[in-house]
Short mmCIF file of C-alpha atoms in Angstrom, two decimals:
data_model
loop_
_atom_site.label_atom_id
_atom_site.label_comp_id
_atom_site.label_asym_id
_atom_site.label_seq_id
_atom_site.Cartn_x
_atom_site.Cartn_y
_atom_site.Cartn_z
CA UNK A 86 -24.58 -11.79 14.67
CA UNK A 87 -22.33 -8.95 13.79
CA UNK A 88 -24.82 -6.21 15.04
CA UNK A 89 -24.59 -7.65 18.54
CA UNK A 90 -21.09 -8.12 18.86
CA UNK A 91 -20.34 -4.40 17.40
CA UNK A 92 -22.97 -3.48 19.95
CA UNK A 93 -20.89 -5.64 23.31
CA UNK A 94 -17.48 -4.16 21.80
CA UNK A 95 -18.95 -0.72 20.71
CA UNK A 96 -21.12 0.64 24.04
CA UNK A 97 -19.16 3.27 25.84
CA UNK A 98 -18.39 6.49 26.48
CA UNK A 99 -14.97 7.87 26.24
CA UNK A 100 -13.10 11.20 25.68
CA UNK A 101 -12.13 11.07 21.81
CA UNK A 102 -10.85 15.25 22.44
CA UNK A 103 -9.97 17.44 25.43
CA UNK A 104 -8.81 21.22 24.90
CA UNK A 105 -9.08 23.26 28.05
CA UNK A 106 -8.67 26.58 28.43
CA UNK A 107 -7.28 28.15 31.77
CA UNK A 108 -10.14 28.54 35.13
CA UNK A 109 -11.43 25.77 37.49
CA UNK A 110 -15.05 25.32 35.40
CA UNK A 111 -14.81 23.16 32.83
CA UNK A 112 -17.54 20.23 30.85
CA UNK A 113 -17.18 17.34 32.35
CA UNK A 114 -19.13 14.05 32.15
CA UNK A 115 -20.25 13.52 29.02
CA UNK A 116 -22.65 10.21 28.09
CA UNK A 117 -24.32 9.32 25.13
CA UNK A 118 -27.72 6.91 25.29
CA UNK A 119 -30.10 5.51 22.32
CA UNK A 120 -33.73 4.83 23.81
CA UNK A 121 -34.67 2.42 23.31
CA UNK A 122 -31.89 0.51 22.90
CA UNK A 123 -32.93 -1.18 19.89
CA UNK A 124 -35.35 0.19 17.72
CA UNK A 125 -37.82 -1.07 15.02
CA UNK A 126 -37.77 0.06 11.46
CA UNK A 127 -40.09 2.90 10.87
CA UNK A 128 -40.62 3.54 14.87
CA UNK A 129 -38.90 6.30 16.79
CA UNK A 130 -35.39 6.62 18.46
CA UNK A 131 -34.25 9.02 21.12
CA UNK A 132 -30.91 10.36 21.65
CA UNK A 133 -30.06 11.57 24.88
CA UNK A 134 -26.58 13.40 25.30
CA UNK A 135 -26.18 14.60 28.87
CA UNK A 136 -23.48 16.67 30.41
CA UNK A 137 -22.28 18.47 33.53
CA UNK A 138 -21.49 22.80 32.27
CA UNK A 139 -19.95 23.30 35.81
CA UNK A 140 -20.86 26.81 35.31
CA UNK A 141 -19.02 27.00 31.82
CA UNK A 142 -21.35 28.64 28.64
CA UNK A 143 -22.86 25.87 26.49
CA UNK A 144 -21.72 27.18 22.66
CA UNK A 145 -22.94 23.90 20.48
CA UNK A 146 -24.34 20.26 20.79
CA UNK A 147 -23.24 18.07 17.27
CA UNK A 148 -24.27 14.93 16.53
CA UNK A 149 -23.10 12.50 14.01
CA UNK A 150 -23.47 8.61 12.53
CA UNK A 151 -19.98 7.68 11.87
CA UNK A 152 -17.89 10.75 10.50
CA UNK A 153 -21.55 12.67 9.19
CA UNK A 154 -22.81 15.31 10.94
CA UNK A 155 -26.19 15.05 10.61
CA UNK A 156 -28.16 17.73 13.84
CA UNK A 157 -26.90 20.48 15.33
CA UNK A 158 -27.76 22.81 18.58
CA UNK A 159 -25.87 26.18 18.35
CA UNK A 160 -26.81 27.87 21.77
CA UNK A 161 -26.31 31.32 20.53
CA UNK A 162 -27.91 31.08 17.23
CA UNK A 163 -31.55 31.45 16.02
CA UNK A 164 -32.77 28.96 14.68
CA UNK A 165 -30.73 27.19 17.14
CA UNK A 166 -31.61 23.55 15.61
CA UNK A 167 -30.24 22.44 11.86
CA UNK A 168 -30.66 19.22 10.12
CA UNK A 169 -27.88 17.43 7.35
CA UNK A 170 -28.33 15.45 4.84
CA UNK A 171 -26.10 12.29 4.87
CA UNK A 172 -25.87 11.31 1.24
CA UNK A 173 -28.71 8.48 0.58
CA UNK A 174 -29.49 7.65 4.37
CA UNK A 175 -32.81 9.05 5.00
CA UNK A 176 -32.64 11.32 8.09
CA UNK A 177 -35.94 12.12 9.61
CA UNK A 178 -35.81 14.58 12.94
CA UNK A 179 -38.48 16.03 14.91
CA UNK A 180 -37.31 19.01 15.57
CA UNK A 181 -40.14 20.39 18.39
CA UNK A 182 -38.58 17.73 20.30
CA UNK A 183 -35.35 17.75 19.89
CA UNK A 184 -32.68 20.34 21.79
CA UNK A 185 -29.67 20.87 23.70
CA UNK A 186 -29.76 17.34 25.38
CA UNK A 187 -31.96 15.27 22.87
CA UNK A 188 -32.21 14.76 19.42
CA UNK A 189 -35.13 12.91 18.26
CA UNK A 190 -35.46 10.67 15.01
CA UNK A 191 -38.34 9.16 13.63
CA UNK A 192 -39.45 6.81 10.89
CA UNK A 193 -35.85 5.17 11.33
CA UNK A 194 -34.65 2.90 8.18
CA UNK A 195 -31.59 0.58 8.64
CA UNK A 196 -28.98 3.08 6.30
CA UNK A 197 -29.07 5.06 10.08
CA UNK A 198 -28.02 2.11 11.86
CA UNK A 199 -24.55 2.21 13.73
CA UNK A 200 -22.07 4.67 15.46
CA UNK A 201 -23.40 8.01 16.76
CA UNK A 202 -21.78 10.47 18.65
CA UNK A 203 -22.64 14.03 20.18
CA UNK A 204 -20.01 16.48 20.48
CA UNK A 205 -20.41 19.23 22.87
CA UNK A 206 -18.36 22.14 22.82
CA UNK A 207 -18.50 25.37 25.62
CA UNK A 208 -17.04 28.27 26.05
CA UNK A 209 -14.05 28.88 26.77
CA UNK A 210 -13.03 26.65 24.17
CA UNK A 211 -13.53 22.45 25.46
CA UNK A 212 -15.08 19.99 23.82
CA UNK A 213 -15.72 15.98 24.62
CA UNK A 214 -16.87 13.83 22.62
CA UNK A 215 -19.66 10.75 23.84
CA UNK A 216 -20.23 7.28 21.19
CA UNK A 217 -22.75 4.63 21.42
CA UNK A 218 -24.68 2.57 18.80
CA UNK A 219 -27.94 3.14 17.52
CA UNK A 220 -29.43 -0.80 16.57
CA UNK A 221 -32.52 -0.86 14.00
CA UNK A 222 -34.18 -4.49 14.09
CA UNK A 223 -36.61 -5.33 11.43
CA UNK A 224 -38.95 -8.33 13.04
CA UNK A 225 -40.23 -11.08 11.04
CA UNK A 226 -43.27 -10.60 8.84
CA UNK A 227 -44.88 -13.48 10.54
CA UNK A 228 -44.33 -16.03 13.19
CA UNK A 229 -41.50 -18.93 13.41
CA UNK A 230 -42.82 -22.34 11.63
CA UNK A 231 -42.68 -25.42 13.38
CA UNK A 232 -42.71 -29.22 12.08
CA UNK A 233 -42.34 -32.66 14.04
CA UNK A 234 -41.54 -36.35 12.64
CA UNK A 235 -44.86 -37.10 13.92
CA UNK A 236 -47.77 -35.76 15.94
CA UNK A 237 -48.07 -37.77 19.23
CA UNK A 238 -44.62 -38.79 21.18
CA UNK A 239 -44.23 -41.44 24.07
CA UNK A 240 -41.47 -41.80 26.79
CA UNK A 241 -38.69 -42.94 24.99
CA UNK A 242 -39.62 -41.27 21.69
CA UNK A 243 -36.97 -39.62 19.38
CA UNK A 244 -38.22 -36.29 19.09
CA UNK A 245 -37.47 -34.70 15.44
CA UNK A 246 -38.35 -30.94 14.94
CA UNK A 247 -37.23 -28.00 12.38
CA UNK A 248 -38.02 -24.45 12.71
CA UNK A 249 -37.71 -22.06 10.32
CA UNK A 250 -38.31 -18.19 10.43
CA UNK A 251 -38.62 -15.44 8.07
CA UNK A 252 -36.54 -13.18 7.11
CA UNK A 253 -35.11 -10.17 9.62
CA UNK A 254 -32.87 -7.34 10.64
CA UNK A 255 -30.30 -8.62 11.90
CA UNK A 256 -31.20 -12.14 11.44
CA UNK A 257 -33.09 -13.81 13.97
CA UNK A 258 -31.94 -16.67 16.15
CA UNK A 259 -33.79 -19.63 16.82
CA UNK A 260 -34.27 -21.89 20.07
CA UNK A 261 -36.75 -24.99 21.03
CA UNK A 262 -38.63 -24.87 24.49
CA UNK A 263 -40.60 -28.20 25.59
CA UNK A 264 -43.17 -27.11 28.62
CA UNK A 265 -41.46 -23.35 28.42
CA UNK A 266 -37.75 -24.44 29.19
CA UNK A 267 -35.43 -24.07 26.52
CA UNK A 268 -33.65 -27.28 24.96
CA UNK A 269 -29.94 -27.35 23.89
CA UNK A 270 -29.26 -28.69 20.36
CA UNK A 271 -26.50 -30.05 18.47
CA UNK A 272 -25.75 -27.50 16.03
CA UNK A 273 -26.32 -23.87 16.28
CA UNK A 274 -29.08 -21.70 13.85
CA UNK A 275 -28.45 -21.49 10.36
CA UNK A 276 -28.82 -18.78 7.83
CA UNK A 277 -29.82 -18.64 4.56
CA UNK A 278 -30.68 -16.11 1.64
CA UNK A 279 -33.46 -15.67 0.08
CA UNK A 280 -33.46 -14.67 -4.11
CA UNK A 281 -34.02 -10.75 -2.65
CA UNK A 282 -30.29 -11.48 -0.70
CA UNK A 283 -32.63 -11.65 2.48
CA UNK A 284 -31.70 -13.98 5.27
CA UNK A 285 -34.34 -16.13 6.82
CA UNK A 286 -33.28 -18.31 10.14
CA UNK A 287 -33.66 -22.28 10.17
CA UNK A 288 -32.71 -24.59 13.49
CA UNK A 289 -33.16 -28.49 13.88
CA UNK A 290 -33.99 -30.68 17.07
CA UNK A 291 -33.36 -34.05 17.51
CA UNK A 292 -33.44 -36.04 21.42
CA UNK A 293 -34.58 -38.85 23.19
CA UNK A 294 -37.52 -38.26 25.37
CA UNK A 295 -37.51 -38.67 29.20
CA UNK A 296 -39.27 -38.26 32.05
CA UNK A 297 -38.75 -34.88 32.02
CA UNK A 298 -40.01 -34.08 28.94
CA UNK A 299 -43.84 -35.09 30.41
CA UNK A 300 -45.44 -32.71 32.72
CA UNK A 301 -48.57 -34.55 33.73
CA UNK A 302 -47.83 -36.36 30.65
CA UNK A 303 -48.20 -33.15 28.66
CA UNK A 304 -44.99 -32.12 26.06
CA UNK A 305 -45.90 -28.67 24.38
CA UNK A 306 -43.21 -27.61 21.98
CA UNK A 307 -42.75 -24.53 20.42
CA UNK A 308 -39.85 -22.74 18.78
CA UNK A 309 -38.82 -18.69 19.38
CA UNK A 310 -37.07 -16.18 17.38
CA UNK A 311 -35.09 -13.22 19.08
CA UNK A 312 -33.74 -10.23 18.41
CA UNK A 313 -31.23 -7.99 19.74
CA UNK A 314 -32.89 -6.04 22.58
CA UNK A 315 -35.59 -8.33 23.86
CA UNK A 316 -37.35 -9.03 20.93
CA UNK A 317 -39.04 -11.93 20.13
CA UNK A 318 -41.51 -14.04 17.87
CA UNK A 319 -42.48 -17.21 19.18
CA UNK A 320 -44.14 -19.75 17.23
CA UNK A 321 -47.61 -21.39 17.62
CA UNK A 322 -47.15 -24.30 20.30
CA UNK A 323 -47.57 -28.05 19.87
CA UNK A 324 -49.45 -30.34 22.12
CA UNK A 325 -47.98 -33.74 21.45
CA UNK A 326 -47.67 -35.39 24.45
CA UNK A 327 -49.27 -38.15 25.73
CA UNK A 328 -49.63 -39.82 29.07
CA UNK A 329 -46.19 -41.85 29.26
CA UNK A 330 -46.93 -45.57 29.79
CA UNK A 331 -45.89 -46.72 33.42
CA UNK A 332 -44.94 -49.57 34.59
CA UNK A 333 -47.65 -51.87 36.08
CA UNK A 334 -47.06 -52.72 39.62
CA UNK A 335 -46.27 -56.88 40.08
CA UNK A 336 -49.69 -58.39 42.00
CA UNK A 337 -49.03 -58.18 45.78
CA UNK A 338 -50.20 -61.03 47.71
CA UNK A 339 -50.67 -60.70 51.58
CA UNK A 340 -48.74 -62.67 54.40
CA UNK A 341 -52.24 -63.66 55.80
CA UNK A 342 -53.55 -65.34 52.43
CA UNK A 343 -50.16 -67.26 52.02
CA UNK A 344 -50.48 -68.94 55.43
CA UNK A 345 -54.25 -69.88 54.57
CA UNK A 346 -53.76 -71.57 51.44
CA UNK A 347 -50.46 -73.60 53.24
CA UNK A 348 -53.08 -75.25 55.82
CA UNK A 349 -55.43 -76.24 53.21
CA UNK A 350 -52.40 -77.50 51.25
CA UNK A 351 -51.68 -79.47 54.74
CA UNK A 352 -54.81 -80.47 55.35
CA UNK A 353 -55.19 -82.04 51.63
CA UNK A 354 -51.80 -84.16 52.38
CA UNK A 355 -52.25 -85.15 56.23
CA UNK A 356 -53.71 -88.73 54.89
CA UNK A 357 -50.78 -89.37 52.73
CA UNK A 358 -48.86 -88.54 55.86
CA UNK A 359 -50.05 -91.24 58.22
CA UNK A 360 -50.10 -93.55 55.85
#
């Protein structure tokens, strides 16, 4: 979805300013990191800007989501900490937590979601600039559904599944596992809104069963939803195996019982013989 790939384009950390003043010390190194990576709605985020003063006088620490300002740490100041407002996005920071290296948000909505950047500026003048992206997931409000064509499958079966998962922030993405291992299919999940312009996840599976489908002649299928980050729902699992049929083996008859009933055959014939 389009919050992943901003996220694989977006993560890095690069020098957006450099002014430097005369001397050898200057700021240097300058990284910006969300923890956790990817946070749920309403939980906690932490963002970490580190930095290397080489002996140069910290004079502010400014953070921003996209061109807002929204905390700042002035060094020489008292209070040293101040919140913004950004227009309608709620902005919720805990400030006996947050300092010169960390600012921390909780209760995080969506509106906060995207670009953020710290700015740190020493004295003399230099300032660098650090980006990364802050990713709020919303999971599902319950667990992936599951349907099958029919309850019980053979070897040889076609197997006929849909899944279909609740809406989600960014929208989830759906895969099949049979005994845990996860099965390819033909088209990729779907997406569709809801009358509240939500967007719930549906994916279809259709295959011939093999041989290694069956473990032990067990199939248990069950369907997962993920999320950027490592989450994921999974659905309740499906027990519809059965023991696959085998063939049965053609009746063996021994070398010694051939020979026996050829001598009584012989012995049944010898007076035809002479005669």
């Amino acid at each position: 979805m389009a919050c992943s790939t901003m996220a694989a384009l977006w993560v890095y950390t690069v020098v957006l300013l450099a002014l430097e003043a005369g001397g050898g010390a200057c700021l240097r190194d300058v990284t910006l990191s969300v923890h956790p990576p990817a946070v749920e709605r309403g939980q906690q985020a932490r963002l970490v800007c580190n930095y290397d003063l080489e002996n140069t006088k910290l004079y502010s620490v400014k953070y921003y989501r996209g061109q807002r300002e929204f905390f700042r740490f002035f060094a020489s100041e008292k209070p040293q900490t101040k919140v913004f407002a950004i227009g309608k996005v709620p902005i919720n920071v805990d400030l006996s937590r947050s300092n010169a290296t960390q600012v921390v948000l909780t209760n995080v909505d969506h509106a906060l979601a995207g670009n953020v950047t710290c700015e740190v500026t020493v004295e003399p003048f230099r300032m660098l600039i650090a980006g990364a992206i802050l990713t709020v997931v919303e999971l599902p409000r319950s667990p992936p559904k599951l349907w099958v064509h029919q309850d019980r499958y053979e070897l040889g079966d076609q197997l006929l599944a849909n899944c279909s998962a609740p809406p989600a922030v960014p929208p989830a993405q759906l895969s099949f596992q049979i005994n845990n291992v996860t099965m390819p299919t033909a088209m990729d999940t779907a997406y569709h809104f809801t009358a509240d312009r939500e967007m719930w996840s549906a994916l279809s599976l259709s295959m011939r069963l093999d041989h290694r489908h069956f473990q032990n002649g067990r199939l248990t299928l069950q369907c997962t939803a993920k999320l950027p980050a490592g989450f994921a729902v999974k659905s309740e699992p499906q027990e519809l195996g059965v023991r696959p049929s085998e063939p049965v083996p053609e009746r063996v008859t021994s070398s010694s019982g051939w020979r026996a009933r050829a001598l009584l055959l012989l012995v049944i014939l010898a007076p035809c013989i002479r005669r």
